[in-house]
């Protein structure tokens, strides 16, 4: 009797879930119609779904569950605003694999793909995604691999939201540096990577073309490596908030990329970047907008760093020399004795086109910290001695936009009984200072 029980127990241990196959027939376009599927019946959570090109492409307007889904070449899946697609497993190394066209106006929820090297969403070279709804990946256990791998075309519209919570590797990969391709990722909505979870590698890894267009907003957090690794062309046209470990941040390099010999990262006019992490740049970064460097780790700039906008530093690390070209304005930390007007407070290009409209003690720019004189590039503080993070409001007249950037100012107490006055200093013919 004991042997029989032991044998039964051993058999039970070897039982695995067998996933059924459901194939779309396309008799009509209703996902929820049993006769549209073979074998007959609407797919469930243990079904691997295949959608080939048919006379009628499926439209999803209900809550649908699958283990995994493969969208074939020439096929289109449309998820309406009231439709929800749950993917809780994987086939072909992904939960959702796109060779056709996916139009999402509802919700896509992908999770529990931690086994093996499973991707959340895999868009092949001839596949496309147009998202105007919401996509959430890895809300509990996550994926075994990257959240989204795009080798085709991915557009996140103004109403679109992508939240990648937990992954096994990168949050988003656009193109592969080892694969020839023309992957394009365009964001006009919201993308959050690691904001509510953890990403063990990079937030976004781009090997081809990635564009963040107005009013798009991208934020990364809780990455173990870089917020963004750019090996191709990355264009920010609106807003990035990049939070990474202090020694990481933004890595701009094309080395090893078969798609490009030069990595180019551009921050457009009026666009903003807040980088909590350092810059590593061996190729080319151009800032035409407002760029805040909020890390205390020194950047590594061996390539070109061209500033045509405003860059604000938390520490005085941006290197002078051939790599850095400042054509407009850099807000470096300043330390000065609290004794009247502070000269040469900002690094200005010649001529500087942007205008400083005020320096404030608060980010809302309601409490003035003193007065700035544009002609002399001087600041007269109206605050006492202390170590401050002040806020500089800057206007771009040509593009009709403004921004508020942080500026570190350490005002040291003046010596007791010292009298502060402006003096004129010059050198005589022998190079001796004259007062």
PDB file of N, CA and C in Angstrom, residues 349-393:
ATOM      1  N   UNK A 349      27.462  82.052 -22.930  1.00  0.00           N
ATOM      2  CA  UNK A 349      27.994  82.109 -24.273  1.00  0.00           C
ATOM      3  C   UNK A 349      27.989  83.541 -24.770  1.00  0.00           C
ATOM      4  N   UNK A 350      28.568  83.755 -25.943  1.00  0.00           N
ATOM      5  CA  UNK A 350      28.638  85.113 -26.481  1.00  0.00           C
ATOM      6  C   UNK A 350      28.175  85.116 -27.936  1.00  0.00           C
ATOM      7  N   UNK A 351      26.973  85.699 -28.182  1.00  0.00           N
ATOM      8  CA  UNK A 351      26.070  86.298 -27.184  1.00  0.00           C
ATOM      9  C   UNK A 351      25.125  85.245 -26.614  1.00  0.00           C
ATOM     10  N   UNK A 352      24.618  85.491 -25.409  1.00  0.00           N
ATOM     11  CA  UNK A 352      23.613  84.619 -24.799  1.00  0.00           C
ATOM     12  C   UNK A 352      22.224  85.113 -25.189  1.00  0.00           C
ATOM     13  N   UNK A 353      21.417  84.222 -25.726  1.00  0.00           N
ATOM     14  CA  UNK A 353      20.101  84.615 -26.226  1.00  0.00           C
ATOM     15  C   UNK A 353      18.981  84.402 -25.199  1.00  0.00           C
ATOM     16  N   UNK A 354      19.192  83.491 -24.258  1.00  0.00           N
ATOM     17  CA  UNK A 354      18.173  83.215 -23.248  1.00  0.00           C
ATOM     18  C   UNK A 354      18.229  84.273 -22.140  1.00  0.00           C
ATOM     19  N   UNK A 355      17.111  84.487 -21.483  1.00  0.00           N
ATOM     20  CA  UNK A 355      17.022  85.548 -20.488  1.00  0.00           C
ATOM     21  C   UNK A 355      16.664  84.981 -19.114  1.00  0.00           C
ATOM     22  N   UNK A 356      17.432  85.397 -18.114  1.00  0.00           N
ATOM     23  CA  UNK A 356      17.111  85.067 -16.726  1.00  0.00           C
ATOM     24  C   UNK A 356      16.127  86.108 -16.217  1.00  0.00           C
ATOM     25  N   UNK A 357      14.952  85.644 -15.816  1.00  0.00           N
ATOM     26  CA  UNK A 357      13.905  86.575 -15.372  1.00  0.00           C
ATOM     27  C   UNK A 357      13.771  86.638 -13.857  1.00  0.00           C
ATOM     28  N   UNK A 358      14.550  85.829 -13.145  1.00  0.00           N
ATOM     29  CA  UNK A 358      14.509  85.898 -11.695  1.00  0.00           C
ATOM     30  C   UNK A 358      15.221  84.734 -11.044  1.00  0.00           C
ATOM     31  N   UNK A 359      15.662  84.944  -9.796  1.00  0.00           N
ATOM     32  CA  UNK A 359      16.268  83.895  -8.973  1.00  0.00           C
ATOM     33  C   UNK A 359      15.459  83.810  -7.692  1.00  0.00           C
ATOM     34  N   UNK A 360      15.033  82.593  -7.330  1.00  0.00           N
ATOM     35  CA  UNK A 360      14.051  82.427  -6.261  1.00  0.00           C
ATOM     36  C   UNK A 360      14.518  81.378  -5.258  1.00  0.00           C
ATOM     37  N   UNK A 361      13.906  81.429  -4.080  1.00  0.00           N
ATOM     38  CA  UNK A 361      14.212  80.433  -3.049  1.00  0.00           C
ATOM     39  C   UNK A 361      13.339  79.195  -3.175  1.00  0.00           C
ATOM     40  N   UNK A 362      12.259  79.274  -3.962  1.00  0.00           N
ATOM     41  CA  UNK A 362      11.338  78.150  -4.093  1.00  0.00           C
ATOM     42  C   UNK A 362      11.144  77.810  -5.566  1.00  0.00           C
ATOM     43  N   UNK A 363      10.818  76.535  -5.818  1.00  0.00           N
ATOM     44  CA  UNK A 363      10.645  76.054  -7.186  1.00  0.00           C
ATOM     45  C   UNK A 363       9.455  76.718  -7.873  1.00  0.00           C
ATOM     46  N   UNK A 364       8.473  77.128  -7.094  1.00  0.00           N
ATOM     47  CA  UNK A 364       7.309  77.801  -7.672  1.00  0.00           C
ATOM     48  C   UNK A 364       7.638  79.220  -8.140  1.00  0.00           C
ATOM     49  N   UNK A 365       8.827  79.673  -7.809  1.00  0.00           N
ATOM     50  CA  UNK A 365       9.308  80.990  -8.234  1.00  0.00           C
ATOM     51  C   UNK A 365       8.411  82.121  -7.734  1.00  0.00           C
ATOM     52  N   UNK A 366       8.121  82.070  -6.428  1.00  0.00           N
ATOM     53  CA  UNK A 366       7.286  83.118  -5.816  1.00  0.00           C
ATOM     54  C   UNK A 366       8.059  83.981  -4.820  1.00  0.00           C
ATOM     55  N   UNK A 367       9.215  83.481  -4.332  1.00  0.00           N
ATOM     56  CA  UNK A 367       9.975  84.213  -3.313  1.00  0.00           C
ATOM     57  C   UNK A 367      11.362  84.557  -3.859  1.00  0.00           C
ATOM     58  N   UNK A 368      11.582  85.813  -4.234  1.00  0.00           N
ATOM     59  CA  UNK A 368      12.878  86.214  -4.788  1.00  0.00           C
ATOM     60  C   UNK A 368      14.012  85.999  -3.798  1.00  0.00           C
ATOM     61  N   UNK A 369      15.160  85.529  -4.327  1.00  0.00           N
ATOM     62  CA  UNK A 369      16.345  85.333  -3.499  1.00  0.00           C
ATOM     63  C   UNK A 369      17.331  86.477  -3.647  1.00  0.00           C
ATOM     64  N   UNK A 370      17.030  87.406  -4.536  1.00  0.00           N
ATOM     65  CA  UNK A 370      17.918  88.517  -4.821  1.00  0.00           C
ATOM     66  C   UNK A 370      17.671  89.005  -6.237  1.00  0.00           C
ATOM     67  N   UNK A 371      18.599  89.784  -6.746  1.00  0.00           N
ATOM     68  CA  UNK A 371      18.425  90.336  -8.092  1.00  0.00           C
ATOM     69  C   UNK A 371      19.607  89.957  -8.973  1.00  0.00           C
ATOM     70  N   UNK A 372      19.285  89.613 -10.225  1.00  0.00           N
ATOM     71  CA  UNK A 372      20.307  89.263 -11.203  1.00  0.00           C
ATOM     72  C   UNK A 372      20.413  90.376 -12.228  1.00  0.00           C
ATOM     73  N   UNK A 373      21.648  90.790 -12.527  1.00  0.00           N
ATOM     74  CA  UNK A 373      21.895  91.807 -13.542  1.00  0.00           C
ATOM     75  C   UNK A 373      22.468  91.122 -14.777  1.00  0.00           C
ATOM     76  N   UNK A 374      21.690  91.152 -15.859  1.00  0.00           N
ATOM     77  CA  UNK A 374      22.080  90.451 -17.074  1.00  0.00           C
ATOM     78  C   UNK A 374      23.322  91.076 -17.714  1.00  0.00           C
ATOM     79  N   UNK A 375      23.404  92.383 -17.743  1.00  0.00           N
ATOM     80  CA  UNK A 375      24.519  93.058 -18.414  1.00  0.00           C
ATOM     81  C   UNK A 375      25.854  92.726 -17.752  1.00  0.00           C
ATOM     82  N   UNK A 376      25.869  92.715 -16.433  1.00  0.00           N
ATOM     83  CA  UNK A 376      27.110  92.425 -15.721  1.00  0.00           C
ATOM     84  C   UNK A 376      27.282  90.974 -15.323  1.00  0.00           C
ATOM     85  N   UNK A 377      26.215  90.156 -15.510  1.00  0.00           N
ATOM     86  CA  UNK A 377      26.225  88.756 -15.070  1.00  0.00           C
ATOM     87  C   UNK A 377      26.570  88.679 -13.582  1.00  0.00           C
ATOM     88  N   UNK A 378      25.857  89.498 -12.794  1.00  0.00           N
ATOM     89  CA  UNK A 378      26.097  89.534 -11.353  1.00  0.00           C
ATOM     90  C   UNK A 378      24.807  89.227 -10.599  1.00  0.00           C
ATOM     91  N   UNK A 379      24.991  88.771  -9.358  1.00  0.00           N
ATOM     92  CA  UNK A 379      23.835  88.461  -8.502  1.00  0.00           C
ATOM     93  C   UNK A 379      24.020  89.153  -7.166  1.00  0.00           C
ATOM     94  N   UNK A 380      22.980  89.868  -6.748  1.00  0.00           N
ATOM     95  CA  UNK A 380      22.981  90.537  -5.442  1.00  0.00           C
ATOM     96  C   UNK A 380      21.995  89.814  -4.535  1.00  0.00           C
ATOM     97  N   UNK A 381      22.484  89.007  -3.598  1.00  0.00           N
ATOM     98  CA  UNK A 381      21.577  88.202  -2.773  1.00  0.00           C
ATOM     99  C   UNK A 381      20.795  89.050  -1.781  1.00  0.00           C
ATOM    100  N   UNK A 382      19.556  88.628  -1.548  1.00  0.00           N
ATOM    101  CA  UNK A 382      18.712  89.251  -0.526  1.00  0.00           C
ATOM    102  C   UNK A 382      18.436  88.255   0.592  1.00  0.00           C
ATOM    103  N   UNK A 383      19.287  87.268   0.715  1.00  0.00           N
ATOM    104  CA  UNK A 383      19.154  86.219   1.730  1.00  0.00           C
ATOM    105  C   UNK A 383      20.424  86.193   2.567  1.00  0.00           C
ATOM    106  N   UNK A 384      20.335  85.595   3.743  1.00  0.00           N
ATOM    107  CA  UNK A 384      21.479  85.538   4.632  1.00  0.00           C
ATOM    108  C   UNK A 384      22.471  84.463   4.225  1.00  0.00           C
ATOM    109  N   UNK A 385      23.554  84.364   4.991  1.00  0.00           N
ATOM    110  CA  UNK A 385      24.566  83.346   4.739  1.00  0.00           C
ATOM    111  C   UNK A 385      23.949  81.958   4.884  1.00  0.00           C
ATOM    112  N   UNK A 386      24.427  81.036   4.081  1.00  0.00           N
ATOM    113  CA  UNK A 386      23.913  79.677   4.129  1.00  0.00           C
ATOM    114  C   UNK A 386      24.181  78.945   2.819  1.00  0.00           C
ATOM    115  N   UNK A 387      23.936  77.638   2.838  1.00  0.00           N
ATOM    116  CA  UNK A 387      24.133  76.788   1.662  1.00  0.00           C
ATOM    117  C   UNK A 387      22.758  76.530   1.051  1.00  0.00           C
ATOM    118  N   UNK A 388      22.521  77.054  -0.155  1.00  0.00           N
ATOM    119  CA  UNK A 388      21.181  77.063  -0.730  1.00  0.00           C
ATOM    120  C   UNK A 388      21.108  76.276  -2.042  1.00  0.00           C
ATOM    121  N   UNK A 389      19.920  75.745  -2.298  1.00  0.00           N
ATOM    122  CA  UNK A 389      19.519  75.387  -3.647  1.00  0.00           C
ATOM    123  C   UNK A 389      18.480  76.419  -4.058  1.00  0.00           C
ATOM    124  N   UNK A 390      18.881  77.301  -4.965  1.00  0.00           N
ATOM    125  CA  UNK A 390      17.977  78.325  -5.459  1.00  0.00           C
ATOM    126  C   UNK A 390      17.421  77.887  -6.813  1.00  0.00           C
ATOM    127  N   UNK A 391      16.490  78.665  -7.331  1.00  0.00           N
ATOM    128  CA  UNK A 391      15.816  78.294  -8.568  1.00  0.00           C
ATOM    129  C   UNK A 391      15.820  79.478  -9.523  1.00  0.00           C
ATOM    130  N   UNK A 392      16.372  79.229 -10.698  1.00  0.00           N
ATOM    131  CA  UNK A 392      16.553  80.276 -11.701  1.00  0.00           C
ATOM    132  C   UNK A 392      15.493  80.099 -12.787  1.00  0.00           C
ATOM    133  N   UNK A 393      14.727  81.150 -13.010  1.00  0.00           N
ATOM    134  CA  UNK A 393      13.710  81.116 -14.058  1.00  0.00           C
ATOM    135  C   UNK A 393      14.301  81.726 -15.320  1.00  0.00           C
TER     136      UNK A 393
END
